[in-house]
Coordinates of C-alpha atoms and ligand atoms in Angstrom, one line a residue:
X1 CA -30.0 319.1 173.4
X2 CA -27.4 320.5 175.8
X3 CA -23.8 319.6 175.0
X4 CA -22.3 316.8 177.0
X5 CA -19.6 318.5 179.0
X6 CA -16.0 317.5 178.9
X7 CA -14.1 320.7 179.7
X8 CA -16.2 323.6 178.6
X9 CA -14.6 326.8 177.5
X10 CA -16.0 329.8 179.4
X11 CA -17.9 331.1 176.3
X12 CA -19.4 327.6 175.8
X13 CA -20.5 327.3 179.4
X14 CA -22.0 330.8 179.3
X15 CA -23.8 329.9 176.1
X16 CA -25.1 326.7 177.5
X17 CA -26.4 328.4 180.7
X18 CA -28.1 331.1 178.7
X19 CA -29.8 328.7 176.3
X20 CA -30.9 326.1 178.9
X21 CA -31.0 328.2 182.1
X22 CA -30.2 326.8 185.4
X23 CA -31.8 325.5 188.6
X24 CA -30.8 327.3 191.8
X25 CA -30.3 325.4 195.0
X26 CA -30.9 328.7 196.8
X27 CA -33.3 330.9 194.8
X28 CA -32.5 333.8 197.2
X29 CA -28.8 333.8 196.5
X30 CA -27.4 337.1 195.2
X31 CA -29.4 340.1 194.1
X32 CA -33.1 339.7 193.3
X33 CA -33.8 338.0 189.9
X34 CA -35.6 340.0 187.2
X35 CA -39.2 339.1 186.4
X36 CA -41.3 340.8 183.7
X37 CA -40.4 344.2 182.4
X38 CA -39.0 345.4 179.0
X39 CA -36.3 343.3 177.3
X40 CA -34.9 340.0 178.4
X41 CA -36.2 338.8 181.8
X42 CA -36.8 336.0 184.2
X43 CA -33.1 335.6 184.9
X44 CA -30.5 336.2 187.6
X45 CA -27.1 337.7 187.5
X46 CA -24.4 335.1 188.1
X47 CA -20.6 335.7 187.8
X48 CA -18.7 333.0 186.0
X49 CA -14.9 333.2 185.3
X50 CA -15.0 336.9 186.2
X51 CA -17.9 337.7 183.8
X52 CA -21.3 338.5 185.1
X53 CA -24.0 337.0 182.9
X54 CA -27.8 336.8 183.1
X55 CA -28.9 333.2 183.5
X56 CA -32.6 332.3 182.9
X57 CA -33.9 330.8 186.2
X58 CA -37.7 331.4 186.0
X59 CA -38.4 330.0 182.5
X60 CA -39.8 326.7 181.5
X61 CA -36.5 325.4 180.1
X62 CA -34.7 326.4 183.3
X63 CA -36.9 324.1 185.4
X64 CA -35.7 321.2 183.3
X65 CA -32.1 322.4 182.9
X66 CA -29.3 319.9 183.5
X67 CA -27.4 322.7 185.2
X68 CA -27.6 323.3 188.9
X69 CA -26.0 326.2 190.8
X70 CA -25.1 325.4 194.4
X71 CA -26.0 327.6 197.4
X72 CA -23.1 330.0 197.8
X73 CA -20.9 329.7 200.9
X74 CA -20.5 332.6 203.4
X75 CA -18.0 334.3 201.1
X76 CA -20.5 334.1 198.2
X77 CA -18.7 331.4 196.3
X78 CA -20.6 328.7 194.5
X79 CA -20.3 326.0 191.8
X80 CA -22.1 325.1 188.6
X81 CA -22.9 321.4 188.5
X82 CA -24.0 319.2 185.7
X83 CA -25.2 315.7 186.4
X84 CA -23.7 316.1 189.9
X85 CA -20.2 317.0 188.5
X86 CA -18.7 320.5 189.3
X87 CA -17.9 322.1 185.9
X88 CA -17.2 325.7 186.9
X89 CA -17.0 328.2 189.7
X90 CA -19.8 330.8 190.1
X91 CA -20.7 333.6 192.5
X92 CA -23.6 336.0 192.8
X93 CA -23.4 339.8 192.7
X94 CA -24.7 341.2 196.1
X95 CA -27.9 343.0 196.5
X96 CA -27.1 346.7 195.8
X97 CA -27.3 349.1 198.7
X98 CA -29.3 351.7 196.8
X99 CA -32.2 349.2 196.8
X100 CA -32.9 350.1 200.5
X101 CA -33.6 353.8 199.7
X102 CA -36.7 355.7 198.7
X103 CA -36.9 358.9 196.6
X104 CA -37.8 362.2 198.1
X105 CA -41.4 361.6 197.0
X106 CA -41.5 358.2 198.7
X107 CA -40.9 355.7 195.8
X108 CA -38.6 352.8 196.6
X109 CA -35.5 353.1 194.4
X110 CA -35.8 349.7 192.8
X111 CA -39.2 350.7 191.4
X112 CA -37.3 353.5 189.5
X113 CA -34.2 351.6 188.3
X114 CA -32.5 348.3 189.0
X115 CA -29.0 346.8 188.8
X116 CA -28.4 344.7 185.6
X117 CA -25.4 342.5 185.3
X118 CA -22.6 343.7 187.6
X119 CA -22.5 347.4 187.2
X120 CA -25.3 348.7 185.0
X121 CA -28.2 350.8 186.2
X122 CA -31.2 350.0 184.1
X123 CA -34.6 351.7 183.8
X124 CA -37.7 351.7 181.7
X125 CA -38.5 355.3 181.7
X126 CA -42.1 354.8 180.4
X127 CA -43.5 351.4 181.4
X128 CA -46.4 351.5 178.8
X129 CA -46.3 351.1 175.0
X130 CA -48.6 351.9 172.2
X131 CA -47.8 348.4 170.8
X132 CA -48.7 346.6 174.1
X133 CA -52.3 347.8 174.1
X134 CA -53.6 344.9 172.0
X135 CA -52.4 341.3 171.4
X136 CA -52.7 341.9 167.7
X137 CA -49.9 344.6 167.9
X138 CA -47.8 343.6 170.8
X139 CA -44.4 342.1 170.5
X140 CA -45.1 338.5 171.6
X141 CA -41.9 338.2 173.7
X142 CA -42.5 341.4 175.7
X143 CA -43.5 341.5 179.3
X144 CA -43.4 345.3 179.8
X145 CA -46.8 345.3 181.5
X146 CA -46.1 342.5 183.9
X147 CA -43.8 344.3 186.4
X148 CA -46.1 347.3 186.3
X149 CA -49.2 345.1 187.0
X150 CA -47.4 343.4 189.8
X151 CA -46.5 346.7 191.5
X152 CA -42.7 346.2 191.1
X153 CA -42.3 349.5 189.1
X154 CA -44.1 352.7 188.4
X155 CA -45.5 353.8 185.0
X156 CA -43.4 357.0 184.4
X157 CA -40.1 357.7 186.1
X158 CA -39.5 361.4 186.3
X159 CA -36.2 363.0 185.3
X160 CA -35.7 364.1 189.0
X161 CA -36.4 360.5 190.3
X162 CA -33.9 359.0 187.7
X163 CA -31.2 361.6 188.7
X164 CA -31.7 360.9 192.4
X165 CA -31.4 357.1 191.9
X166 CA -28.5 357.3 189.5
X167 CA -26.5 359.4 191.9
X168 CA -27.1 356.9 194.7
X169 CA -26.3 353.9 192.6
X170 CA -22.9 355.5 191.6
X171 CA -22.1 356.6 195.1
X172 CA -23.2 353.5 197.0
X173 CA -22.7 350.7 194.5
X174 CA -20.1 351.9 192.0
X175 CA -22.4 351.6 189.0
X176 CA -20.4 352.3 185.8
X177 CA -23.1 353.0 183.1
X178 CA -26.8 353.3 182.6
X179 CA -29.4 351.9 180.2
X180 CA -32.6 353.8 179.7
X181 CA -35.2 352.0 177.6
X182 CA -38.8 353.0 177.0
X183 CA -42.1 351.6 175.8
X184 CA -43.0 353.4 172.7
X185 CA -45.3 356.4 173.4
X186 CA -47.7 357.9 170.9
X187 CA -45.9 360.6 168.8
X188 CA -43.4 360.7 166.1
X189 CA -40.3 361.0 168.3
X190 CA -41.0 357.4 169.5
X191 CA -39.7 358.1 173.0
X192 CA -36.6 360.1 172.1
X193 CA -38.0 363.2 173.8
X194 CA -38.5 361.6 177.2
X195 CA -35.2 359.9 176.9
X196 CA -33.4 363.2 176.2
X197 CA -34.9 364.9 179.2
X198 CA -34.2 361.9 181.4
X199 CA -30.5 361.7 180.2
X200 CA -30.0 365.5 180.7
X201 CA -31.3 365.2 184.3
X202 CA -29.0 362.3 185.2
X203 CA -26.0 364.0 183.6
X204 CA -26.7 367.1 185.7
X205 CA -26.6 365.0 188.8
X206 CA -23.8 362.6 188.2
X207 CA -21.2 361.7 185.6
X208 CA -22.4 358.4 184.1
X209 CA -22.2 357.1 180.5
X210 CA -25.7 356.5 179.2
X211 CA -27.3 354.4 176.5
X212 CA -30.9 355.1 175.5
X213 CA -33.0 352.6 173.5
X214 CA -36.0 353.5 171.4
X215 CA -37.6 352.8 168.0
X216 CA -36.2 355.0 165.2
X217 CA -37.5 358.6 165.6
X218 CA -39.2 360.1 162.6
X219 CA -36.9 363.2 162.6
X220 CA -33.1 362.4 162.4
X221 CA -32.5 365.7 164.3
X222 CA -33.3 363.7 167.4
X223 CA -30.0 361.9 167.3
X224 CA -28.2 365.3 167.8
X225 CA -30.6 366.3 170.5
X226 CA -30.0 363.0 172.4
X227 CA -26.2 363.4 172.1
X228 CA -26.5 367.0 173.3
X229 CA -28.5 365.8 176.3
X230 CA -25.6 363.6 177.3
X231 CA -26.5 360.3 175.7
X232 CA -23.3 358.3 174.8
X233 CA -24.8 355.4 172.9
X234 CA -28.1 354.6 171.1
X235 CA -29.9 351.3 170.7
X236 CA -32.5 350.8 168.1
X237 CA -33.6 347.2 168.2
X238 CA -34.5 345.1 165.2
X239 CA -35.3 342.0 167.5
X240 CA -35.9 339.8 164.4
X241 CA -34.2 340.4 161.0
X242 CA -36.5 339.0 158.3
X243 CA -39.9 340.6 157.5
X244 CA -42.0 337.4 157.8
X245 CA -40.6 336.6 161.3
X246 CA -41.0 340.3 162.3
X247 CA -44.6 340.3 161.2
X248 CA -45.4 337.1 163.0
X249 CA -43.6 337.9 166.3
X250 CA -44.0 341.7 166.5
X251 CA -46.9 342.7 164.3
X252 CA -47.0 346.3 165.4
X253 CA -43.3 347.1 165.4
X254 CA -42.9 345.3 162.1
X255 CA -44.8 348.2 160.5
X256 CA -41.4 349.8 160.5
X257 CA -39.4 347.6 158.1
X258 CA -35.8 346.6 158.4
X259 CA -34.9 349.1 155.6
X260 CA -36.2 351.9 157.7
X261 CA -34.0 350.8 160.6
X262 CA -31.0 350.8 158.2
X263 CA -31.7 354.4 157.2
X264 CA -31.9 355.3 160.9
X265 CA -28.6 353.5 161.6
X266 CA -26.9 355.4 158.8
X267 CA -28.1 358.7 160.2
X268 CA -27.2 357.9 163.8
X269 CA -23.7 356.5 163.4
X270 CA -22.1 359.8 162.3
X271 CA -23.6 361.4 165.4
X272 CA -22.7 358.9 168.0
X273 CA -19.6 357.3 166.3
X274 CA -18.7 353.9 165.0
X275 CA -19.7 351.1 167.4
X276 CA -21.7 353.5 169.6
X277 CA -25.0 352.6 167.9
X278 CA -26.3 349.1 168.5
X279 CA -29.2 346.8 167.8
X280 CA -30.5 343.9 169.7
X281 CA -31.2 340.7 167.8
X282 CA -33.1 337.9 169.4
X283 CA -31.9 334.6 168.0
X284 CA -34.3 331.6 168.1
X285 CA -37.5 333.2 166.9
X286 CA -37.4 331.8 163.3
X287 CA -34.6 333.7 161.6
X288 CA -31.9 331.3 160.4
X289 CA -28.3 331.6 161.4
X290 CA -27.5 332.6 157.8
X291 CA -30.3 335.3 157.9
X292 CA -28.9 336.8 161.2
X293 CA -25.2 336.7 160.1
X294 CA -26.1 338.3 156.7
X295 CA -27.8 341.2 158.5
X296 CA -24.9 341.4 161.0
X297 CA -22.5 341.8 158.2
X298 CA -24.4 344.7 156.8
X299 CA -24.7 346.3 160.3
X300 CA -21.0 345.9 161.0
X301 CA -20.1 347.5 157.6
X302 CA -21.9 350.7 158.6
X303 CA -20.5 350.7 162.2
X304 CA -23.5 349.3 164.1
X305 CA -22.8 346.8 166.9
X306 CA -25.2 343.8 166.5
X307 CA -25.9 342.5 170.0
X308 CA -27.2 339.0 169.3
X309 CA -28.8 337.3 172.3
X310 CA -30.6 334.0 172.7
X311 CA -34.4 334.4 172.9
X312 CA -35.6 333.8 176.5
X313 CA -39.2 332.5 176.7
X314 CA -40.7 334.7 179.4
X315 CA -43.5 333.3 181.6
X316 CA -46.9 334.9 181.0
X317 CA -46.1 336.0 177.4
X318 CA -47.6 334.4 174.3
X319 CA -44.1 332.9 173.6
X320 CA -43.7 331.4 177.1
X321 CA -43.8 327.9 175.5
X322 CA -41.7 328.7 172.5
X323 CA -38.4 326.8 172.8
X324 CA -35.2 328.7 173.5
X325 CA -32.5 328.2 170.8
X326 CA -30.0 325.4 171.2
X327 CA -26.5 326.2 172.3
X328 CA -25.2 324.8 169.0
X329 CA -27.5 327.2 167.0
X330 CA -26.1 330.1 169.1
X331 CA -22.5 328.9 168.8
X332 CA -23.0 328.8 165.0
X333 CA -23.9 332.5 165.1
X334 CA -21.7 333.9 167.9
X335 CA -18.5 332.3 166.9
X336 CA -18.4 333.8 163.3
X337 CA -20.0 337.0 164.6
X338 CA -17.2 337.5 167.2
X339 CA -14.6 336.9 164.5
X340 CA -16.4 339.5 162.3
X341 CA -16.5 342.0 165.2
X342 CA -12.9 341.5 166.2
X343 CA -11.6 341.7 162.7
X344 CA -13.5 345.0 162.0
X345 CA -12.4 346.5 165.4
X346 CA -16.0 346.8 166.6
X347 CA -15.7 345.2 170.0
X348 CA -18.1 345.4 173.0
X349 CA -15.2 346.5 175.3
X350 CA -15.0 349.8 173.2
X351 CA -18.7 350.6 173.5
X352 CA -19.2 353.4 176.0
X353 CA -22.5 352.3 177.7
X354 CA -25.4 350.0 177.4
X355 CA -26.3 346.4 176.6
X356 CA -23.4 345.9 174.1
X357 CA -21.0 347.0 176.8
X358 CA -22.6 345.1 179.6
X359 CA -22.9 341.9 177.5
X360 CA -24.6 340.0 180.3
X361 CA -27.5 338.7 178.1
X362 CA -25.3 337.0 175.5
X363 CA -22.1 335.0 175.4
X364 CA -21.0 337.2 172.5
X365 CA -18.4 339.2 174.5
X366 CA -16.9 335.9 175.8
X367 CA -16.6 334.8 172.2
X368 CA -15.0 338.1 171.3
X369 CA -12.4 337.6 174.1
X370 CA -11.6 334.0 173.0
X371 CA -11.4 335.1 169.4
X372 CA -9.0 337.9 170.2
X373 CA -6.9 335.5 172.3
X374 CA -6.7 333.1 169.3
X375 CA -5.0 335.9 167.5
X376 CA -7.7 336.8 164.9
X377 CA -7.0 340.5 165.4
X378 CA -6.1 342.3 162.2
Ligands
SF4_401 S1 -27.2 343.2 178.3 FE1 -28.7 344.9 178.6 S2 -30.6 343.9 179.2 FE2 -28.9 342.4 179.5 S3 -28.3 342.7 181.7 FE3 -27.0 344.0 180.5 S4 -28.0 346.0 180.4 FE4 -29.5 344.5 181.1

C-alpha cells in the first residue's frame, strides 16, 4: 500500500511515484511519454524538487494511483496531489526541439533517438533481439518489439543517422550524455560491434559522453575496442540476481549465469574505471531485498555501480499484470544501498554517462543525496 503522506522527503515522494505511478490531469503535458521499447517504459519525465524522474503513467497501477499531477500552468509549473492535498511541486521538461527534424535520408529524428529524463539522448541501435523471437526465450518484462511494430522507431539506426541526431540534440536542446542500448544480435560480440561503430560515429560528430549497454561479449578485448571507439561507460544488465528468478523471468538471457556477468565486470572495470561499469537490477520480480543487497555488496566491492530500479509492469508484455514493488520494499533496498554507495565513494554523480548518471528511473540518486547530507560520507 502507498504510504500515508505526512511530509514526504523528496526521495520518499520519488520512490512512491515510481512504485505506484501517477494519473495526469493533462496527459499531453511536457514531452511525449515513452511507450514500449527496450528497458523501462510507459512513463513520463516529471521534474520534482529539481530532479527529473520517470513516473509510470500508462501502467495498470498508475491508473489506480492515489497520486495525481495537475495540468501545468502557462509557465509549466504543476503540483502533485494526493487525496486532493498538494504534497509537492512538479514541472514537465519541454518537448525537445530536435524532435521536429528529419535525417538527411528522411527519417524523423525521434525514430532514431529520444530524450530521456532531462538531458539524456537515448537510442536502441538495433530494435530486434535474438531472445525476443520466441516467448520461451524472451525476457518477460521487455517491450523492444512494441515500438517497432507501432512504427515509432526503425529497426537499425545507422552510425550516420545517430551522429546527425546526436549533434542536433546537443546543439538545439543541450543534451549532456547519451545512452546506446541494443537488442542482442546473433554473434559472439553480443552487440558490442554495432555499439562501437555507432559510438565512434557520434564522437566524430560531437563531443558527448556515451554509455553503451549490451550483454557481456565473449571476447574481453571488446572492452578496449569500445573504449577506443569513444565509449565512456558500459552497462551489462543482470536484471534479476538469483538464478531461479532469472530462469523464470528471462529464460533466454539466464543462459548466461550471474557468475559469467561477474567475470565480465572484473574484466571491464580496469578498462573503464571504477564506477564507470554499471548494471541494472529490476527489484520486484521475485528476488528478496536481502538477495539484491548481497549482490550489490559484491558489485560495489569490485567497482560496479548497481542501478536498482523498481520493476514497471509494461502494458502488452507477459508481466503487465505483475505487481510493481511496494515503496516500502524499495525503501528497504535503496536506503542501505545508498549508504553503501556513499561510503565506498561510488556515487551516481561521478558516473560519466548513462542510466546511473541520469538516475531518472530510480529514487537511488535521491537517496544518495540525502545520505550524503546526513553526513554518512567517510
Ligand atoms: S535511467 Fe536510463 S532508462 Fe531511465 S530515463 Fe535515464 S537514461 Fe533512460
